[in-house]
Tab-separated table of C-alpha atoms in Angstrom:
chain	number	residue	atom	x	y	z
A	1	MET	CA	-0.130	4.620	-2.930
A	2	LEU	CA	-0.940	5.798	0.084
A	3	ARG	CA	-2.192	3.852	1.412
A	4	LEU	CA	1.313	2.468	1.850
A	5	ASP	CA	2.766	3.858	4.931
A	6	ALA	CA	6.200	7.205	4.665
A	7	THR	CA	9.078	4.301	4.520
A	8	GLY	CA	7.001	3.101	1.389
A	9	GLN	CA	5.905	6.101	-0.049
A	10	ALA	CA	9.798	7.106	-0.478
A	11	ARG	CA	10.994	4.062	-2.110
A	12	ALA	CA	7.687	4.615	-4.131
A	13	VAL	CA	9.502	8.028	-5.197
A	14	ARG	CA	12.854	6.484	-4.985
A	15	GLU	CA	12.634	3.074	-7.791
A	16	GLY	CA	10.199	6.107	-9.695
A	17	LYS	CA	6.824	4.076	-9.822
A	18	VAL	CA	5.206	6.976	-8.523
A	19	SER	CA	7.031	11.184	-9.470
A	20	ALA	CA	7.040	13.359	-5.849
A	21	ARG	CA	3.812	15.192	-7.665
A	22	GLU	CA	1.923	12.527	-8.661
A	23	LEU	CA	2.054	11.911	-4.579
A	24	VAL	CA	1.372	14.767	-3.437
A	25	GLU	CA	-0.954	15.961	-6.721
A	26	ALA	CA	-3.411	12.006	-5.113
A	27	ALA	CA	-2.558	13.784	-0.995
A	28	ILE	CA	-4.867	16.180	-2.102
A	29	ALA	CA	-6.876	14.988	-3.548
A	30	ARG	CA	-7.693	12.164	-0.797
A	31	ILE	CA	-8.020	15.865	1.317
A	32	GLU	CA	-10.079	17.350	-0.536
A	33	SER	CA	-12.114	14.057	-0.483
A	34	ARG	CA	-12.083	13.019	2.682
A	35	ASP	CA	-11.663	16.650	5.296
A	36	GLY	CA	-15.228	18.190	4.508
A	37	ALA	CA	-16.224	15.074	6.955
A	38	VAL	CA	-13.343	14.791	9.342
A	39	ASN	CA	-12.079	18.987	9.293
A	40	ALA	CA	-8.802	18.112	10.250
A	41	VAL	CA	-7.569	20.230	7.973
A	42	VAL	CA	-7.521	24.221	9.048
A	43	HIS	CA	-5.278	25.481	7.286
A	44	ARG	CA	-4.582	25.001	2.890
A	45	ARG	CA	-0.780	25.299	0.587
A	46	PHE	CA	-1.664	23.236	-1.962
A	47	GLU	CA	-0.697	25.166	-4.418
A	48	ARG	CA	2.785	26.191	-3.195
A	49	ALA	CA	2.740	22.414	-1.870
A	50	LEU	CA	3.507	21.259	-6.113
A	51	LYS	CA	5.740	23.753	-6.267
A	52	GLU	CA	8.002	21.933	-3.758
A	53	ALA	CA	7.176	18.250	-4.827
A	54	ASP	CA	8.745	19.193	-7.947
A	55	ASP	CA	11.899	21.756	-6.523
A	56	VAL	CA	12.344	18.117	-4.084
A	57	ALA	CA	16.174	17.083	-3.730
A	58	PRO	CA	15.719	13.318	-5.459
A	59	GLY	CA	18.243	11.824	-2.246
A	60	ALA	CA	15.965	13.656	0.344
A	61	PRO	CA	15.540	10.189	2.409
A	62	PHE	CA	11.572	11.265	1.551
A	63	ALA	CA	11.191	12.889	-0.906
A	64	GLY	CA	8.250	13.594	-1.869
A	65	VAL	CA	6.285	12.658	0.818
A	66	PRO	CA	3.619	14.549	2.433
A	67	THR	CA	3.296	15.176	5.780
A	68	LEU	CA	0.696	18.411	7.307
A	69	LEU	CA	1.792	19.526	10.638
A	70	LYS	CA	0.210	21.424	13.517
A	71	ASP	CA	-0.932	24.029	14.040
A	72	LEU	CA	0.382	24.755	16.426
A	73	GLY	CA	4.337	25.018	17.037
A	74	TRP	CA	5.382	23.157	14.275
A	75	ALA	CA	5.888	27.428	11.934
A	76	MET	CA	6.305	28.125	8.804
A	77	GLU	CA	8.392	29.990	7.429
A	78	GLY	CA	5.252	33.647	5.679
A	79	GLU	CA	2.742	30.058	6.921
A	80	PRO	CA	-0.544	31.875	8.806
A	81	TYR	CA	-0.299	30.074	12.796
A	82	ARG	CA	-3.615	30.625	14.463
A	83	ALA	CA	-2.851	28.029	17.494
A	84	GLY	CA	-6.223	27.197	17.076
A	85	SER	CA	-7.619	30.690	18.291
A	86	ARG	CA	-8.947	33.113	16.850
A	87	VAL	CA	-6.891	35.607	19.129
A	88	LEU	CA	-3.911	35.198	16.665
A	89	ASP	CA	-5.889	35.538	13.456
A	90	GLY	CA	-4.283	37.272	10.901
A	91	MET	CA	-0.231	36.592	11.894
A	92	THR	CA	1.996	34.584	10.511
A	93	THR	CA	5.204	33.186	11.012
A	94	ARG	CA	8.635	34.718	9.934
A	95	ARG	CA	10.709	31.544	9.865
A	96	ASP	CA	11.234	27.544	9.789
A	97	GLY	CA	11.558	26.068	13.543
A	98	TYR	CA	13.874	24.135	13.521
A	99	ALA	CA	11.942	20.993	13.800
A	100	VAL	CA	10.148	21.797	10.400
A	101	ALA	CA	12.799	22.412	8.286
A	102	LYS	CA	14.437	19.311	9.633
A	103	LEU	CA	11.149	18.047	8.051
A	104	ARG	CA	11.505	20.053	4.658
A	105	ARG	CA	15.431	18.945	4.444
A	106	ALA	CA	14.522	15.408	4.279
A	107	GLY	CA	12.154	15.800	1.153
A	108	PHE	CA	8.690	15.878	3.425
A	109	VAL	CA	5.914	18.391	1.278
A	110	VAL	CA	3.481	19.793	4.053
A	111	LEU	CA	0.945	19.872	2.341
A	112	GLY	CA	-0.947	22.898	4.998
A	113	ARG	CA	-1.402	22.548	9.027
A	114	THR	CA	-3.751	21.045	10.858
A	115	ASN	CA	-6.850	21.829	14.227
A	116	THR	CA	-5.604	21.213	17.673
A	117	PRO	CA	-8.022	23.481	20.474
A	118	GLU	CA	-7.422	26.400	21.351
A	119	PHE	CA	-4.179	26.997	22.626
A	120	GLY	CA	-3.378	22.762	22.994
A	121	THR	CA	-4.970	23.239	26.656
A	122	ALA	CA	-7.443	19.880	25.923
A	123	ILE	CA	-7.687	16.525	25.549
A	124	THR	CA	-10.054	17.187	22.846
A	125	THR	CA	-10.422	19.230	19.309
A	126	GLU	CA	-13.432	20.946	19.558
A	127	PRO	CA	-11.603	24.662	19.499
A	128	VAL	CA	-14.858	27.641	19.034
A	129	VAL	CA	-12.763	29.023	15.650
A	130	SER	CA	-12.519	26.195	14.255
A	131	GLY	CA	-14.646	22.799	14.182
A	132	PRO	CA	-14.525	19.957	15.975
A	133	THR	CA	-12.849	17.345	14.291
A	134	ARG	CA	-14.025	14.357	13.695
A	135	ASN	CA	-12.826	11.231	14.802
A	136	PRO	CA	-12.802	8.714	11.177
A	137	HIS	CA	-13.237	5.580	12.759
A	138	ASP	CA	-16.188	7.943	13.818
A	139	PRO	CA	-17.740	11.216	13.727
A	140	ARG	CA	-19.811	11.139	16.029
A	141	TYR	CA	-16.340	10.863	18.903
A	142	SER	CA	-13.695	12.816	19.353
A	143	SER	CA	-10.235	12.376	17.240
A	144	GLY	CA	-8.354	13.336	20.598
A	145	GLY	CA	-6.536	15.976	21.515
A	146	SER	CA	-4.882	18.428	21.279
A	147	SER	CA	-2.671	16.499	17.781
A	148	GLY	CA	-6.678	15.548	17.001
A	149	GLY	CA	-6.069	16.835	13.718
A	150	SER	CA	-3.195	15.218	12.165
A	151	ALA	CA	-3.810	12.164	14.282
A	152	ALA	CA	-7.456	12.193	11.691
A	153	ALA	CA	-5.856	13.287	8.717
A	154	VAL	CA	-3.165	9.836	8.884
A	155	ALA	CA	-6.313	8.082	10.116
A	156	ALA	CA	-8.460	9.279	7.306
A	157	GLY	CA	-5.335	8.186	4.998
A	158	MET	CA	-4.246	11.767	4.404
A	159	VAL	CA	-1.263	11.946	4.603
A	160	ALA	CA	0.882	9.159	6.070
A	161	VAL	CA	2.069	11.276	9.078
A	162	ALA	CA	1.374	14.184	10.632
A	163	ALA	CA	3.877	16.412	12.826
A	164	ALA	CA	2.626	17.137	16.169
A	165	SER	CA	3.206	17.369	20.145
A	166	ASP	CA	2.074	16.049	22.913
A	167	GLY	CA	2.465	18.137	26.992
A	168	GLY	CA	0.313	16.050	28.914
A	169	GLY	CA	-0.865	13.269	26.004
A	170	SER	CA	-1.012	15.329	23.060
A	171	ILE	CA	0.750	12.577	20.962
A	172	ARG	CA	-0.220	9.100	22.761
A	173	ILE	CA	-4.394	10.654	23.026
A	174	PRO	CA	-4.992	10.681	19.248
A	175	ALA	CA	-3.356	8.017	18.506
A	176	SER	CA	-4.844	6.068	20.550
A	177	MET	CA	-7.991	7.788	19.978
A	178	CYS	CA	-7.031	7.425	15.913
A	179	GLY	CA	-5.969	3.316	16.207
A	180	LEU	CA	-1.864	4.971	15.325
A	181	VAL	CA	1.597	5.325	16.674
A	182	GLY	CA	2.310	7.545	18.771
A	183	LEU	CA	6.122	8.293	19.966
A	184	LYS	CA	6.694	10.897	22.831
A	185	PRO	CA	10.413	11.545	22.837
A	186	SER	CA	12.126	11.961	25.411
A	187	ARG	CA	13.195	15.993	26.993
A	188	GLY	CA	15.111	17.106	24.907
A	189	ARG	CA	15.946	14.603	21.461
A	190	VAL	CA	13.531	17.452	19.962
A	191	SER	CA	14.708	21.371	19.561
A	192	SER	CA	11.689	24.072	20.293
A	193	GLY	CA	13.868	26.082	18.945
A	194	PRO	CA	13.808	28.668	17.831
A	195	SER	CA	11.532	30.619	19.094
A	196	ALA	CA	11.270	28.255	22.479
A	197	GLY	CA	13.782	26.542	25.000
A	198	GLU	CA	10.978	24.389	26.927
A	199	PRO	CA	7.699	24.316	26.119
A	200	TRP	CA	6.037	23.709	29.783
A	201	ALA	CA	8.727	23.710	31.323
A	202	GLY	CA	10.322	20.708	29.258
A	203	PHE	CA	6.802	18.689	29.683
A	204	SER	CA	5.707	19.295	26.209
A	205	ALA	CA	7.246	17.102	23.090
A	206	SER	CA	7.392	17.750	19.970
A	207	GLY	CA	7.244	14.176	17.175
A	208	MET	CA	5.154	12.785	15.019
A	209	LEU	CA	1.657	10.528	14.662
A	210	CYS	CA	2.500	7.714	12.715
A	211	ARG	CA	0.746	4.396	11.177
A	212	THR	CA	4.199	2.190	11.263
A	213	VAL	CA	6.261	1.732	14.084
A	214	ARG	CA	9.403	1.407	11.713
A	215	ASP	CA	7.965	5.541	10.343
A	216	ALA	CA	7.724	6.082	13.711
A	217	ALA	CA	11.028	5.603	14.094
A	218	ALA	CA	12.541	6.884	11.432
A	219	THR	CA	10.617	10.577	11.749
A	220	LEU	CA	12.246	11.272	15.232
A	221	ASP	CA	15.152	9.976	13.357
A	222	VAL	CA	14.872	13.283	11.572
A	223	ILE	CA	13.705	15.795	13.851
A	224	ALA	CA	16.007	14.766	16.474
A	225	GLY	CA	18.969	16.196	17.371
A	226	THR	CA	20.082	19.325	20.196
A	227	MET	CA	20.124	22.680	18.662
A	228	PRO	CA	22.367	26.021	19.242
A	229	GLY	CA	21.427	28.206	21.973
A	230	ASP	CA	19.126	25.088	23.266
A	231	PRO	CA	18.467	23.892	26.956
A	232	TYR	CA	19.954	20.932	27.378
A	233	GLY	CA	19.885	18.037	24.852
A	234	ALA	CA	18.288	13.230	25.364
A	235	PRO	CA	21.555	11.393	25.392
A	236	ALA	CA	22.856	10.328	21.755
A	237	TRP	CA	21.410	6.411	20.332
A	238	ARG	CA	24.726	5.007	19.505
A	239	ARG	CA	22.520	4.268	15.892
A	240	PRO	CA	19.936	5.645	13.999
A	241	LEU	CA	16.570	4.678	15.634
A	242	ALA	CA	15.581	2.942	12.212
A	243	GLU	CA	18.107	0.724	12.400
A	244	GLU	CA	16.110	-0.761	16.186
A	245	VAL	CA	13.606	-1.458	14.033
A	246	GLY	CA	13.592	-5.873	13.463
A	247	ALA	CA	16.313	-6.121	16.447
A	248	ASP	CA	15.674	-8.844	18.998
A	249	PRO	CA	15.144	-6.148	22.170
A	250	GLY	CA	15.893	-9.268	25.023
A	251	ARG	CA	13.522	-10.392	27.254
A	252	LEU	CA	12.050	-7.447	29.552
A	253	ARG	CA	11.219	-6.433	32.840
A	254	ILE	CA	7.475	-5.101	33.281
A	255	GLY	CA	5.259	-4.325	34.971
A	256	PHE	CA	2.054	-3.575	34.118
A	257	LEU	CA	-1.380	-1.593	35.669
A	258	THR	CA	-4.983	-1.695	34.107
A	259	ALA	CA	-6.786	0.675	37.225
A	260	HIS	CA	-5.001	3.888	38.311
A	261	PRO	CA	-3.046	2.965	41.027
A	262	ASP	CA	-4.961	6.252	43.422
A	263	GLY	CA	-7.754	5.089	42.873
A	264	SER	CA	-10.011	7.154	41.923
A	265	ALA	CA	-11.919	5.976	39.878
A	266	PRO	CA	-12.401	1.712	38.868
A	267	PRO	CA	-10.409	0.257	35.274
A	268	ASP	CA	-13.162	0.622	31.557
A	269	ALA	CA	-13.318	-3.133	29.898
A	270	ASP	CA	-12.001	-2.011	27.288
A	271	LEU	CA	-9.327	-0.202	29.188
A	272	VAL	CA	-9.062	-3.270	31.215
A	273	ALA	CA	-8.908	-5.750	28.165
A	274	ALA	CA	-6.695	-3.428	26.626
A	275	VAL	CA	-3.436	-4.349	28.549
A	276	THR	CA	-4.194	-7.727	29.474
A	277	GLY	CA	-4.214	-8.301	25.620
A	278	ALA	CA	-1.164	-6.079	25.877
A	279	ALA	CA	0.226	-7.964	28.257
A	280	GLY	CA	-0.560	-11.877	27.185
A	281	LEU	CA	1.226	-11.151	24.481
A	282	LEU	CA	4.529	-9.052	25.969
A	283	GLU	CA	4.254	-12.176	27.488
A	284	ALA	CA	3.757	-14.180	24.170
A	285	LEU	CA	6.630	-12.657	23.220
A	286	GLY	CA	8.873	-13.735	25.831
A	287	HIS	CA	9.348	-10.906	28.169
A	288	HIS	CA	9.159	-11.546	32.564
A	289	VAL	CA	5.265	-9.387	32.187
A	290	GLU	CA	4.278	-8.571	35.763
A	291	PRO	CA	1.615	-6.585	37.542
A	292	GLY	CA	2.832	-3.362	39.220
A	293	GLY	CA	4.401	-0.210	39.313
A	294	PRO	CA	6.288	3.178	40.049
A	295	SER	CA	4.092	4.052	43.653
A	296	ALA	CA	4.290	7.739	42.848
A	297	LEU	CA	1.533	7.171	40.368
A	298	ALA	CA	-0.329	6.544	43.614
A	299	ASP	CA	0.492	10.603	44.331
A	300	GLU	CA	-3.203	12.849	44.722
A	301	ASP	CA	-0.388	15.451	44.395
A	302	PHE	CA	0.591	15.283	41.890
A	303	ALA	CA	-2.739	16.844	39.817
A	304	ARG	CA	-1.769	19.681	41.865
A	305	HIS	CA	2.160	20.725	40.660
A	306	PHE	CA	1.587	19.672	36.971
A	307	GLY	CA	-1.420	22.198	36.785
A	308	THR	CA	0.085	24.631	38.742
A	309	ILE	CA	3.153	25.127	35.953
A	310	VAL	CA	0.624	24.172	32.882
A	311	ALA	CA	-0.720	27.552	34.453
A	312	ALA	CA	2.314	29.314	34.452
A	313	HIS	CA	3.028	29.449	31.043
A	314	VAL	CA	-0.798	29.284	29.546
A	315	ALA	CA	-1.161	32.761	31.512
A	316	ALA	CA	3.439	34.072	29.719
A	317	ASP	CA	1.949	32.187	26.849
A	318	LEU	CA	-0.432	35.106	26.705
A	319	ASP	CA	1.168	37.821	27.251
A	320	GLU	CA	3.989	36.999	24.765
A	321	VAL	CA	1.292	36.032	21.565
A	322	GLY	CA	-0.052	39.520	23.138
A	323	ARG	CA	3.366	41.214	22.453
A	324	TRP	CA	3.765	39.869	18.411
A	325	ARG	CA	0.684	40.133	18.130
A	326	GLY	CA	0.167	43.929	18.676
A	327	ARG	CA	-1.960	43.689	22.170
A	328	PRO	CA	-2.859	41.893	25.253
A	329	VAL	CA	-4.566	39.535	24.769
A	330	GLU	CA	-7.969	40.143	26.606
A	331	PRO	CA	-9.863	37.694	29.248
A	332	GLU	CA	-13.059	37.630	25.983
A	333	GLU	CA	-10.843	37.291	23.741
A	334	MET	CA	-10.612	33.140	25.143
A	335	GLU	CA	-12.195	30.076	25.585
A	336	GLU	CA	-13.498	29.128	29.059
A	337	ARG	CA	-10.851	27.318	29.805
A	338	ASN	CA	-8.433	29.357	28.785
A	339	ARG	CA	-9.663	32.096	30.801
A	340	ILE	CA	-9.059	30.376	33.867
A	341	LEU	CA	-6.134	28.806	33.474
A	342	GLY	CA	-4.512	32.429	31.767
A	343	ALA	CA	-6.019	34.177	35.434
A	344	ALA	CA	-5.030	31.840	37.526
A	345	GLY	CA	-1.540	31.125	36.130
A	346	ARG	CA	-0.883	35.791	36.392
A	347	GLY	CA	-2.020	34.684	40.650
A	348	LEU	CA	0.930	32.590	41.473
A	349	GLY	CA	3.287	33.667	42.477
A	350	VAL	CA	7.386	32.981	41.818
A	351	VAL	CA	8.268	31.567	45.222
A	352	GLY	CA	4.474	28.614	44.306
A	353	TYR	CA	5.938	27.745	41.210
A	354	LEU	CA	9.167	27.155	41.647
A	355	ALA	CA	8.129	25.098	44.756
A	356	SER	CA	5.865	23.005	42.140
A	357	ARG	CA	8.970	22.560	39.759
A	358	ASP	CA	10.730	21.689	43.043
A	359	TRP	CA	7.930	19.010	43.407
A	360	ILE	CA	8.174	17.394	39.726
A	361	ASP	CA	12.028	17.055	40.238
A	362	ALA	CA	11.278	14.901	43.430
A	363	PHE	CA	8.680	13.300	41.248
A	364	ARG	CA	10.725	12.615	38.410
A	365	ARG	CA	13.024	10.854	40.616
A	366	ARG	CA	10.496	8.922	42.642
A	367	MET	CA	9.815	7.159	39.214
A	368	ALA	CA	13.279	7.209	37.855
A	369	ALA	CA	13.979	4.683	41.348
A	370	TRP	CA	11.722	2.072	39.512
A	371	TRP	CA	13.031	1.404	36.312
A	372	GLU	CA	16.517	0.499	38.760
A	373	ALA	CA	14.598	-3.133	38.575
A	374	HIS	CA	12.225	-2.737	35.203
A	375	ASP	CA	12.471	-1.848	32.033
A	376	LEU	CA	8.885	-0.818	30.418
A	377	LEU	CA	6.025	0.443	32.034
A	378	LEU	CA	2.689	-0.908	30.507
A	379	THR	CA	0.004	1.076	30.558
A	380	PRO	CA	-4.093	2.559	28.955
A	381	SER	CA	-2.803	5.047	26.702
A	382	LEU	CA	-6.157	7.333	27.128
A	383	GLY	CA	-7.526	6.631	30.878
A	384	VAL	CA	-11.018	6.640	29.424
A	385	ALA	CA	-13.265	5.074	26.916
A	386	PRO	CA	-13.293	6.280	23.855
A	387	PHE	CA	-14.992	9.555	23.650
A	388	ARG	CA	-17.906	11.343	22.150
A	389	LEU	CA	-17.398	14.987	21.479
A	390	GLY	CA	-18.883	16.945	23.918
A	391	TRP	CA	-17.683	15.103	25.708
A	392	LEU	CA	-15.742	17.921	26.872
A	393	PRO	CA	-18.392	20.768	27.358
A	394	PRO	CA	-15.886	23.897	26.918
A	395	ASP	CA	-18.187	26.450	29.782
A	396	ASP	CA	-18.576	23.463	32.141
A	397	VAL	CA	-15.819	23.839	34.999
A	398	SER	CA	-17.386	21.800	37.679
A	399	THR	CA	-17.195	17.944	35.416
A	400	ALA	CA	-14.037	18.683	32.444
A	401	PRO	CA	-10.823	18.763	35.010
A	402	GLY	CA	-12.281	16.226	36.574
A	403	ARG	CA	-12.097	14.216	33.639
A	404	THR	CA	-9.326	15.627	31.777
A	405	ARG	CA	-7.213	14.839	34.732
A	406	ARG	CA	-8.784	10.703	34.814
A	407	ALA	CA	-8.119	10.747	30.581
A	408	VAL	CA	-4.343	11.636	31.193
A	409	ALA	CA	-3.805	9.669	33.959
A	410	PHE	CA	-1.105	7.123	32.977
A	411	THR	CA	0.901	10.358	30.170
A	412	SER	CA	1.317	13.140	31.568
A	413	PRO	CA	2.657	11.987	35.029
A	414	VAL	CA	5.794	11.621	32.121
A	415	ASN	CA	5.449	14.168	30.718
A	416	ALA	CA	6.532	15.027	34.244
A	417	THR	CA	9.744	13.204	34.310
A	418	GLY	CA	11.111	13.335	30.579
A	419	GLN	CA	10.843	10.013	29.984
A	420	PRO	CA	10.247	7.760	26.432
A	421	ALA	CA	7.102	6.535	26.350
A	422	ILE	CA	4.902	5.204	22.938
A	423	SER	CA	1.519	4.298	22.286
A	424	LEU	CA	0.138	1.288	19.838
A	425	PRO	CA	-3.847	0.567	18.129
A	426	LEU	CA	-3.908	-3.073	20.298
A	427	HIS	CA	-7.027	-2.866	21.425
A	428	HIS	CA	-10.994	-2.339	19.673
A	429	THR	CA	-14.377	-1.711	21.378
A	430	ALA	CA	-17.052	-3.501	20.314
A	431	ASP	CA	-17.796	-0.796	18.297
A	432	GLY	CA	-14.890	-0.971	16.719
A	433	LEU	CA	-13.194	1.979	18.254
A	434	PRO	CA	-9.420	1.911	18.578
A	435	VAL	CA	-8.233	1.842	22.309
A	436	GLY	CA	-3.997	2.353	22.144
A	437	VAL	CA	-1.762	0.955	25.300
A	438	GLN	CA	1.344	2.957	26.467
A	439	LEU	CA	4.885	1.400	26.508
A	440	VAL	CA	7.355	3.822	28.579
A	441	ALA	CA	10.814	3.734	28.724
A	442	ALA	CA	13.387	4.981	31.033
A	443	ALA	CA	15.149	9.019	29.349
A	444	GLY	CA	17.170	8.404	26.634
A	445	ARG	CA	15.386	4.561	25.968
A	446	GLU	CA	13.420	5.334	22.122
A	447	ASP	CA	15.396	2.765	21.367
A	448	LEU	CA	14.277	0.444	23.398
A	449	LEU	CA	10.511	1.497	22.837
A	450	VAL	CA	11.020	0.705	19.076
A	451	ARG	CA	12.278	-2.700	19.620
A	452	VAL	CA	9.499	-4.073	21.540
A	453	ALA	CA	7.676	-2.174	19.416
A	454	ALA	CA	8.358	-3.226	16.134
A	455	GLN	CA	8.368	-6.831	18.073
A	456	VAL	CA	4.220	-6.131	18.496
A	457	GLU	CA	3.703	-4.780	15.893
A	458	ALA	CA	5.135	-7.854	13.607
A	459	GLU	CA	3.514	-10.699	15.492
A	460	ARG	CA	0.260	-8.093	15.642
A	461	PRO	CA	-0.346	-6.125	12.413
A	462	PHE	CA	-1.852	-2.763	13.005
A	463	ALA	CA	-5.256	-2.524	11.041
A	464	HIS	CA	-6.303	0.591	9.562
A	465	PRO	CA	-9.494	0.437	8.239
A	466	ALA	CA	-10.295	4.401	8.728
A	467	SER	CA	-7.898	4.902	5.699
A	468	ALA	CA	-8.723	3.097	3.241
């Protein structure tokens, strides 16, 4: 049953082919047999999960389906919260976040929490406090970040779907590295409340890592929706997103990029192959496909302004952690990357921070103009080839930032604009490592992404050998 996606597992429970408890027991056994080699699950709540499986509401859409929560955001009442850092040792959260409450009302049974880099500020999941998460396709490789624990758990077949978040690519990059479907929703689609309004100035969005497009759509239906007190919400869809699976997307106007338009690095051969292969598939499906993308992507100032905003929010988050635990966070308690970000954020003046916010606002409008004449943009999900553990040394401040900038070249601009984007597993390297491609739609148009992604999946079904 664990080979089924979440939609299939839910149907099996409804039809009496398996009980919720049996399904949860199978997922627990899978975690216990596989996680020693992967290190995806950093907190286990198996006894409570089994009790919840016995009590699950039979009419819930995902009654009895097991899942895992990323240990960053995704607060769950009474459960530990570490965010990949030792500064939060012993801390627990007092109430469910809105998205967690929605998952539980939908019948999902939470088995535990997944590994994440410290405070989610890296694109690889190698925190000092809990060790690296290894890629189920090849344990020498990273599972990506910052939702690397969730991605590895899904790719290894522990659960069909797992909760994630994305502030600069943290859903799409692990999806690419682990061969999954990763849908980053539009800004305001999923509430960050009640503990936050717009994390990282609205750059960060919550979503789910999945093996199928229909799960990506159906789980977003579950967690989407503006909640009281949210600063804004995304435009409503005309019908549930799950109903877009199989719907005709029409003939779409699609631009594609194989190399970053600023020319900062030569494109990797596998990235070129992944995008050109996807472009050919989309053209064969009847879409108009041509090279090109938004000229705003070539702006060399983007990384500086994006980084300014992230640093300011990391510094503010560290101050909030200090208030939560009752004593300030000291620099020596953090990994070097976050010491630097925190110090940089505290050194910013209010005027400088607001200037970067204004610059990003203008960037968003320049990006949006391209979608007036196009429907989708196709790019690599990850701007570099799949990388091994240790490729971003935590204390190497001369190498890691440049590598990170190249890696997030196609993902972080979409966080800044608030547009939805999806990573699809359409290519593998000669060594069998997944390489994802990204499709980006105009703000609010997850429905269009789901239609075309489902069309692609039907034509070329995704393989998931690591989960077998």
